[in-house]
Coordinates of C-alpha atoms and ligand atoms in Angstrom, one line a residue:
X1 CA -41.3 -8.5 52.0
X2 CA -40.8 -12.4 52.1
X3 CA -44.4 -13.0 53.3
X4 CA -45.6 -10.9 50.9
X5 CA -43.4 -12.7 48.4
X6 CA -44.5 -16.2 49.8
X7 CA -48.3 -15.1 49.3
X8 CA -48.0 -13.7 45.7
X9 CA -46.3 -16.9 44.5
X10 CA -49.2 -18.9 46.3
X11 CA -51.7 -16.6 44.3
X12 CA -49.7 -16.8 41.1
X13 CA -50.2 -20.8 41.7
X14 CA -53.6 -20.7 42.5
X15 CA -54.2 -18.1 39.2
X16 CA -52.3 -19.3 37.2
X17 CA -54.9 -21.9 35.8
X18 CA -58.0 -19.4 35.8
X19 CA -55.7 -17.0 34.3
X20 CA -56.0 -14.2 36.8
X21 CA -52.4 -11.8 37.3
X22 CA -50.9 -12.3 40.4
X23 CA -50.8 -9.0 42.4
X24 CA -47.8 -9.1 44.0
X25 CA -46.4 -6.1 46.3
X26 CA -43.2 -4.0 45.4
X27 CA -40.6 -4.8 43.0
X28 CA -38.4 -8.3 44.0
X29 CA -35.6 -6.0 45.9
X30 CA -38.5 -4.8 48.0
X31 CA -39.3 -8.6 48.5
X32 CA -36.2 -9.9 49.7
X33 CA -36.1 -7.5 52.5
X34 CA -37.1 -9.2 56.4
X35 CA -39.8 -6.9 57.3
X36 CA -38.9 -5.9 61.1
X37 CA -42.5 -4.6 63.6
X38 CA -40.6 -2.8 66.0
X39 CA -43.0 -1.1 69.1
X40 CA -40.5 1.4 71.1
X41 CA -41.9 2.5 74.7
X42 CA -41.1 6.2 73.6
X43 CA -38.4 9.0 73.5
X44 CA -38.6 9.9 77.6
X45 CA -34.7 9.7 78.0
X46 CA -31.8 10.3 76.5
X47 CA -31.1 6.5 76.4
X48 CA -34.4 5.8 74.8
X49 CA -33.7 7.9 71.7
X50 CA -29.9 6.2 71.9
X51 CA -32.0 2.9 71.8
X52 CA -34.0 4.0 68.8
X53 CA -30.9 5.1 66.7
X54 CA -29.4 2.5 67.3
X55 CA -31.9 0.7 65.9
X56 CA -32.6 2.1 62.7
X57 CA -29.1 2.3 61.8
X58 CA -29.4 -1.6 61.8
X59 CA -32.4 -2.5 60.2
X60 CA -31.6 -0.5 56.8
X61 CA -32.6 -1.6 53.5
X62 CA -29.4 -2.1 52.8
X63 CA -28.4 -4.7 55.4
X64 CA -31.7 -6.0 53.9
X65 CA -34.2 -4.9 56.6
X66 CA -37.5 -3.2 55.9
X67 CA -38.2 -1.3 59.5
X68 CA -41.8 -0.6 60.4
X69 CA -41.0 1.3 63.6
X70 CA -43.9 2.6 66.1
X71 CA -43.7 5.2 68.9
X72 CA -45.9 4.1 71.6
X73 CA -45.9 7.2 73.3
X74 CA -45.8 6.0 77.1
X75 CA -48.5 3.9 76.2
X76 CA -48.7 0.0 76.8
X77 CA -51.8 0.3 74.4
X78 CA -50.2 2.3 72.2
X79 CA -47.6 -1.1 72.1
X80 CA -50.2 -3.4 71.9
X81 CA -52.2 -2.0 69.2
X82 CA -49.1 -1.7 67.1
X83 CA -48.0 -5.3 67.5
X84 CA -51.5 -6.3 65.9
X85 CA -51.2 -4.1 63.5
X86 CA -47.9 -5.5 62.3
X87 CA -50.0 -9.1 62.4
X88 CA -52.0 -7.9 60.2
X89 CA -49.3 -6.6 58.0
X90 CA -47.2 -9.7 58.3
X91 CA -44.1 -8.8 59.3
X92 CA -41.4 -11.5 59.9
X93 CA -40.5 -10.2 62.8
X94 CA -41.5 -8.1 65.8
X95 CA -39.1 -6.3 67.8
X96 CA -41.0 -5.5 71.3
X97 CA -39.4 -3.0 74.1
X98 CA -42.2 -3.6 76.8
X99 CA -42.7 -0.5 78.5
X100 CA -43.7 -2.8 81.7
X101 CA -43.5 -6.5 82.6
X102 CA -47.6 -7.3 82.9
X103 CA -50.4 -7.7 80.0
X104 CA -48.5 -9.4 77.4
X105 CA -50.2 -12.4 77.3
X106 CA -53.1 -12.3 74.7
X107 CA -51.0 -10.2 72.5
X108 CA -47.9 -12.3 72.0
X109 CA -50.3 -15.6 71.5
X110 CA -51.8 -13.7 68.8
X111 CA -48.2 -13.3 67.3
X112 CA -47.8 -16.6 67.8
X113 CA -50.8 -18.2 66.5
X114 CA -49.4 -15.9 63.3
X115 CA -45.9 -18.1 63.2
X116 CA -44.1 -14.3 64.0
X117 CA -41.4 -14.6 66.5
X118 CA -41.2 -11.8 68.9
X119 CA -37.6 -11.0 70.4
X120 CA -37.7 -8.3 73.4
X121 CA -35.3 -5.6 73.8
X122 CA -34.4 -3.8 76.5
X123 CA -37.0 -4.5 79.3
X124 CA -39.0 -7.6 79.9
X125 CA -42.7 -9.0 80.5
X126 CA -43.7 -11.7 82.7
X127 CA -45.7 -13.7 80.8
X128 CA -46.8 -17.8 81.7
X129 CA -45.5 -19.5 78.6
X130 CA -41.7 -18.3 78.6
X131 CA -42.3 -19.8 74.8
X132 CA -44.3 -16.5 73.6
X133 CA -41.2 -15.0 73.2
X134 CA -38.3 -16.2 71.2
X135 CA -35.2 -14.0 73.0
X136 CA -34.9 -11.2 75.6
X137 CA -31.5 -8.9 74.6
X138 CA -30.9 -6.4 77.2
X139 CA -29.7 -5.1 80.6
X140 CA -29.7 -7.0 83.7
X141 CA -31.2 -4.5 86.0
X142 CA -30.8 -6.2 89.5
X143 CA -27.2 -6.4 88.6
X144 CA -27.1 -2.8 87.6
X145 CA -28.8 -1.6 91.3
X146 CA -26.6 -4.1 93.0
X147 CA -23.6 -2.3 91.7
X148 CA -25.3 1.1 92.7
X149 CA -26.2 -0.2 96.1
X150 CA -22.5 -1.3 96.5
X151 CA -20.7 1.7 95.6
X152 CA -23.2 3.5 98.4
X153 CA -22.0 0.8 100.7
X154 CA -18.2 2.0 100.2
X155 CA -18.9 5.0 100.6
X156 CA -20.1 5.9 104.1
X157 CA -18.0 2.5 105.7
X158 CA -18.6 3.7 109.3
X159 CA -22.2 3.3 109.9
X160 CA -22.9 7.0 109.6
X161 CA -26.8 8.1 108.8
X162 CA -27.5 7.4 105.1
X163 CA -30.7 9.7 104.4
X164 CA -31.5 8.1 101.4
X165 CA -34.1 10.0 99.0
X166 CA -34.9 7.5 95.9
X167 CA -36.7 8.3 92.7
X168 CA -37.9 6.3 90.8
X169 CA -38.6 5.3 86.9
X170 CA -42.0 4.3 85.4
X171 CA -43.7 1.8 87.9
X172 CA -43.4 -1.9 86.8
X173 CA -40.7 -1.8 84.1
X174 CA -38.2 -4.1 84.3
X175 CA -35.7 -1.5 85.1
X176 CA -37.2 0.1 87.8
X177 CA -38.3 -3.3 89.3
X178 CA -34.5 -4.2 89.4
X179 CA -33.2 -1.4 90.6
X180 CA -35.3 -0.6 93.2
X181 CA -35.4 -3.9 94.4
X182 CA -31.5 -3.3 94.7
X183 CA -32.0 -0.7 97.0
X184 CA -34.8 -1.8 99.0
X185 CA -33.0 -5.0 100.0
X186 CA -30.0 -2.8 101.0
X187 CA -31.9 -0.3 103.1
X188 CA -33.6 -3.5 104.5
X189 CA -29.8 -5.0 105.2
X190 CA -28.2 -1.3 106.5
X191 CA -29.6 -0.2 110.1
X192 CA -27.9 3.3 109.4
X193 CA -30.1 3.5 106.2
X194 CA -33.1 5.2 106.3
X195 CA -35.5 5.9 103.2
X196 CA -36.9 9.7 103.7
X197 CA -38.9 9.3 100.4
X198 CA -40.1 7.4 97.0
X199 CA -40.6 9.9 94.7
X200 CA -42.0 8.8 90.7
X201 CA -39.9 10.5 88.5
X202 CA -40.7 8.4 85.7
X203 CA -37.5 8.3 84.0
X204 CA -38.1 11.7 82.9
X205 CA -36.3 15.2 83.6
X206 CA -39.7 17.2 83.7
X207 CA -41.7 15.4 85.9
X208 CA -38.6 15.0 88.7
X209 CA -37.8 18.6 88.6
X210 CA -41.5 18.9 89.5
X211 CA -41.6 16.4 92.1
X212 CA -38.2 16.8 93.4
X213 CA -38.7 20.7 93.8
X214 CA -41.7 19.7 96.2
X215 CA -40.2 17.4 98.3
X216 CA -37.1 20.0 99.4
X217 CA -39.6 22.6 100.0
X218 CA -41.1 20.5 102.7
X219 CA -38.1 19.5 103.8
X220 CA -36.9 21.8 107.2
X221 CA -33.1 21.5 106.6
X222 CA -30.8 21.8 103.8
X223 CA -28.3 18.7 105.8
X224 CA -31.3 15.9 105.6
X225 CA -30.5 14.4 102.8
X226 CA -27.2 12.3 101.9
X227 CA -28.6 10.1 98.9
X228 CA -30.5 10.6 95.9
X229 CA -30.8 7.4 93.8
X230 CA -32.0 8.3 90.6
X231 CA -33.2 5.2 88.5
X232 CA -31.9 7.3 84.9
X233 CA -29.7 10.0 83.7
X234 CA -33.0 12.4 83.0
X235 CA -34.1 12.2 86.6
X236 CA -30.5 12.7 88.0
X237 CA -30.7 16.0 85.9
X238 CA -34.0 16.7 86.9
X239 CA -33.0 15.9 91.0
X240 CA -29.8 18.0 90.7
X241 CA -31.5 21.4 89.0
X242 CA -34.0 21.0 91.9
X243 CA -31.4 20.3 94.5
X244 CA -29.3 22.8 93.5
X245 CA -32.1 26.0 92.9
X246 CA -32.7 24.4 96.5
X247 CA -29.4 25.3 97.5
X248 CA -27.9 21.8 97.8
X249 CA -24.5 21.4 97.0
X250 CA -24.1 18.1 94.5
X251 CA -20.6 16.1 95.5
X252 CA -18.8 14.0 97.7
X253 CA -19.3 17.2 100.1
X254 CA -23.1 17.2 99.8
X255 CA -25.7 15.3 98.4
X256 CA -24.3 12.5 96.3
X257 CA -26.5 11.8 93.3
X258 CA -26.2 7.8 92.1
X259 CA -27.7 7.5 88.6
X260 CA -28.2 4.8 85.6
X261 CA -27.7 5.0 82.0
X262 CA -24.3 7.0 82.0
X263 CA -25.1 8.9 78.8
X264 CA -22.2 11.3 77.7
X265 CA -23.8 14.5 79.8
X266 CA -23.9 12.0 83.0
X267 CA -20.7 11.2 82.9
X268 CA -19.8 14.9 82.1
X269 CA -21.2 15.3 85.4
X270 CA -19.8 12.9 86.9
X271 CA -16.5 13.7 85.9
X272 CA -16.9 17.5 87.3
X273 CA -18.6 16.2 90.6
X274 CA -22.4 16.7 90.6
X275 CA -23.4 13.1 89.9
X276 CA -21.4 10.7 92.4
X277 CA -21.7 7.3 90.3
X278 CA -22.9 6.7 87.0
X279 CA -23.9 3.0 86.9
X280 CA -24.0 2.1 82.9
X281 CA -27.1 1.2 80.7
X282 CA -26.1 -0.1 77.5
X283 CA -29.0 1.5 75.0
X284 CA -26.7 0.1 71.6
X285 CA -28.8 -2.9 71.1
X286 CA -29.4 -2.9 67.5
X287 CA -26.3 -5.1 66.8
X288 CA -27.0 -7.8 68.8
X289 CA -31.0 -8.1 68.2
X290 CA -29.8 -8.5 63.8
X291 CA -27.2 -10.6 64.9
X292 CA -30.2 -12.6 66.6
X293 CA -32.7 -12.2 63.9
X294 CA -29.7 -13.3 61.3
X295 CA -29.3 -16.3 63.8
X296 CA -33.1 -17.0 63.3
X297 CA -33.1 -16.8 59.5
X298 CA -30.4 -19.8 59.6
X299 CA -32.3 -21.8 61.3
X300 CA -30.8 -21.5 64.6
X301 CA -32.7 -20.9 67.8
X302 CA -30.9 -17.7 69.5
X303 CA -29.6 -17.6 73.3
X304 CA -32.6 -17.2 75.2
X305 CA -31.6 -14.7 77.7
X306 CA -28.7 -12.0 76.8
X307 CA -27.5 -9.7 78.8
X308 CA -25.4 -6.9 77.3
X309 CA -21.6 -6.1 80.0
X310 CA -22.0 -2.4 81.6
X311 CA -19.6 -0.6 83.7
X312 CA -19.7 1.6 86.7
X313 CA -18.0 4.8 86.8
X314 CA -17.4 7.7 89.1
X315 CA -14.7 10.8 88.7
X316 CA -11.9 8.2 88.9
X317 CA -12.8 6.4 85.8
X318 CA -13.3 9.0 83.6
X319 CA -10.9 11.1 81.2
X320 CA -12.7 13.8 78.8
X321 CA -11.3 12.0 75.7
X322 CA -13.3 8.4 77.2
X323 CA -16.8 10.6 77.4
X324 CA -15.8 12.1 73.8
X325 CA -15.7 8.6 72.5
X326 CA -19.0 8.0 73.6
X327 CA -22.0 8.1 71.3
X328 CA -24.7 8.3 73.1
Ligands
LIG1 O1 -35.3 0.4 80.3 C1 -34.1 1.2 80.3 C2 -34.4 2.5 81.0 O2 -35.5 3.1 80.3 C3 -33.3 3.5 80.9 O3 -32.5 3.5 82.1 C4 -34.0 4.7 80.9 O4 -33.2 5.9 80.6 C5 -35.1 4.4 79.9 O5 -36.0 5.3 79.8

């Protein structure tokens, strides 16, 4: 740990002439390392824990890294606890994937008053002083539902009735801001779009199933519903066990299911015609936040804003050898 490094050769200064020993921390391997605080939002999806490993096969003691990683459990106090606890422990970095955009402030000024950058990965916060952060590296979400809301678009071109049913991730993340800020505006643009519900899925299998299975029981016909935007791959599983125990058949013929993240079972889907369109969520960040940290070691001040390129894909685009590739 540099800072722990930096401190014991300050103590060994100030020691040195009352003859006290220095008690410095680990062996000088352990001291070259750049200690990494890094708060994850949790293991809901399948593209969190994609996120995670990606991660920690990064920030290795090998490529030099010590990684003090923290599972916040769904919890943004979970986060915020963990970020002062990596003040406390000095770290020379913290690695921050906000599980919402509000209630970052006091938090990151501590970090700052601390002289420990904070880079955020994956989501974002909405803070006043853009300056409490030193980088956001992730997915432009707006741009991910735009794509969504345009493949919709294409496909009913004749102004049939679009029943759309959209379920939504964790209220106030930057990813379901986005992308249901996509779709809003296009049912707001399409007079033969109609919204039949907003169901909270929270990015999570479990709780759509639940939710979902509700909805289509109080639904009176099977026909009512074209759509199901699902803002990740764990609620699109969750909508189409519910849809189909419902009797619903998933497809171009039925109800087609939009969803984000396109992990390998997605697209698996996708390719054998439950899930419609997969619109891609890159979760393989670790690369580009070392590259960024390594930028920040030289000296250099990192792109502010980077947003990672992500594909669409429906049946068309996809070969089983192209999901076998995948690794996540
Ligand atoms: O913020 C990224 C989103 O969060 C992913 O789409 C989702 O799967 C995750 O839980």
């Amino acid at each position: 740990m540099r800072r722990a490094l930096l401190a014991a050769l300050l103590a060994l200064s100030l020691c040195s002439a009352c003859g006290a020993k220095p008690n410095p921390q680990g062996d000088s391997a352990e001291e070259d390392l750049i200690v990494v605080g890094m708060s994850q939002v949790g293991a809901e999806s399948d593209w969190r824990v994609a996120n995670s490993e990606s991660m920690k096969a990064v920030f290795t003691e090998e490529n030099g890294y010590r990684l003090l990683f923290d599972d916040a459990r769904q919890k943004q106090e979970n986060q915020i606890t963990a970020i002062r606890k990596f003040i406390q422990q000095q770290v020379d970095y913290i690695v921050l994937m906000p599980i919402s955009e509000s209630g970052w402030d006091s938090v990151l000024q501590e970090a700052r008053e601390a002289g420990i950058p904070v880079i955020l990965v994956d989501r974002m916060v909405d803070v006043e002083d853009e300056s409490l952060y030193s980088a956001h590296i992730g997915s432009d979400f707006l741009r991910e539902g735009t794509a969504a809301v345009d493949w919709i678009e294409s496909a009913y071109p004749d102004g049939e009735p679009v029943r759309i049913v959209h379920i939504h991730g964790t209220l106030g993340s930057t990813a379901q801001l986005g992308r249901t800020a996509a779709l809003e505006e296009a049912v707001a643009c399409h007079e033969n779009w109609e919204l039949l519900a907003r169901l909270d899925g929270d990015f999570t299998q479990a709780k759509t199933y639940e939710v979902m299975t509700e909805y289509l029981a109080r639904l009176s016909g099977r026909e009512d519903v074209d759509v199901v935007y699902c803002e990740n791959d764990n609620i699109a599983f969750g909508a189409l066990q519910a849809l189909e125990e419902g009797g619903y058949v998933c497809g171009s013929d039925g109800v087609n299911v939009v969803t984000f993240d396109a992990t390998r079972n997605a697209l698996l889907d996708c390719l054998n015609g439950r899930i419609s369109l997969a619109v891609e969520c890159n979760p393989l960040l670790g690369p580009l936040v070392e590259e960024t940290i390594q930028a920040m070691e030289m000296g250099r001040m990192p792109e502010k804003q980077q947003y990672v390129e992500e594909r669409v894909f429906t049946a068309a685009q996809l070969t089983t050898a192209l999901i076998e590739e995948r690794v996540y």
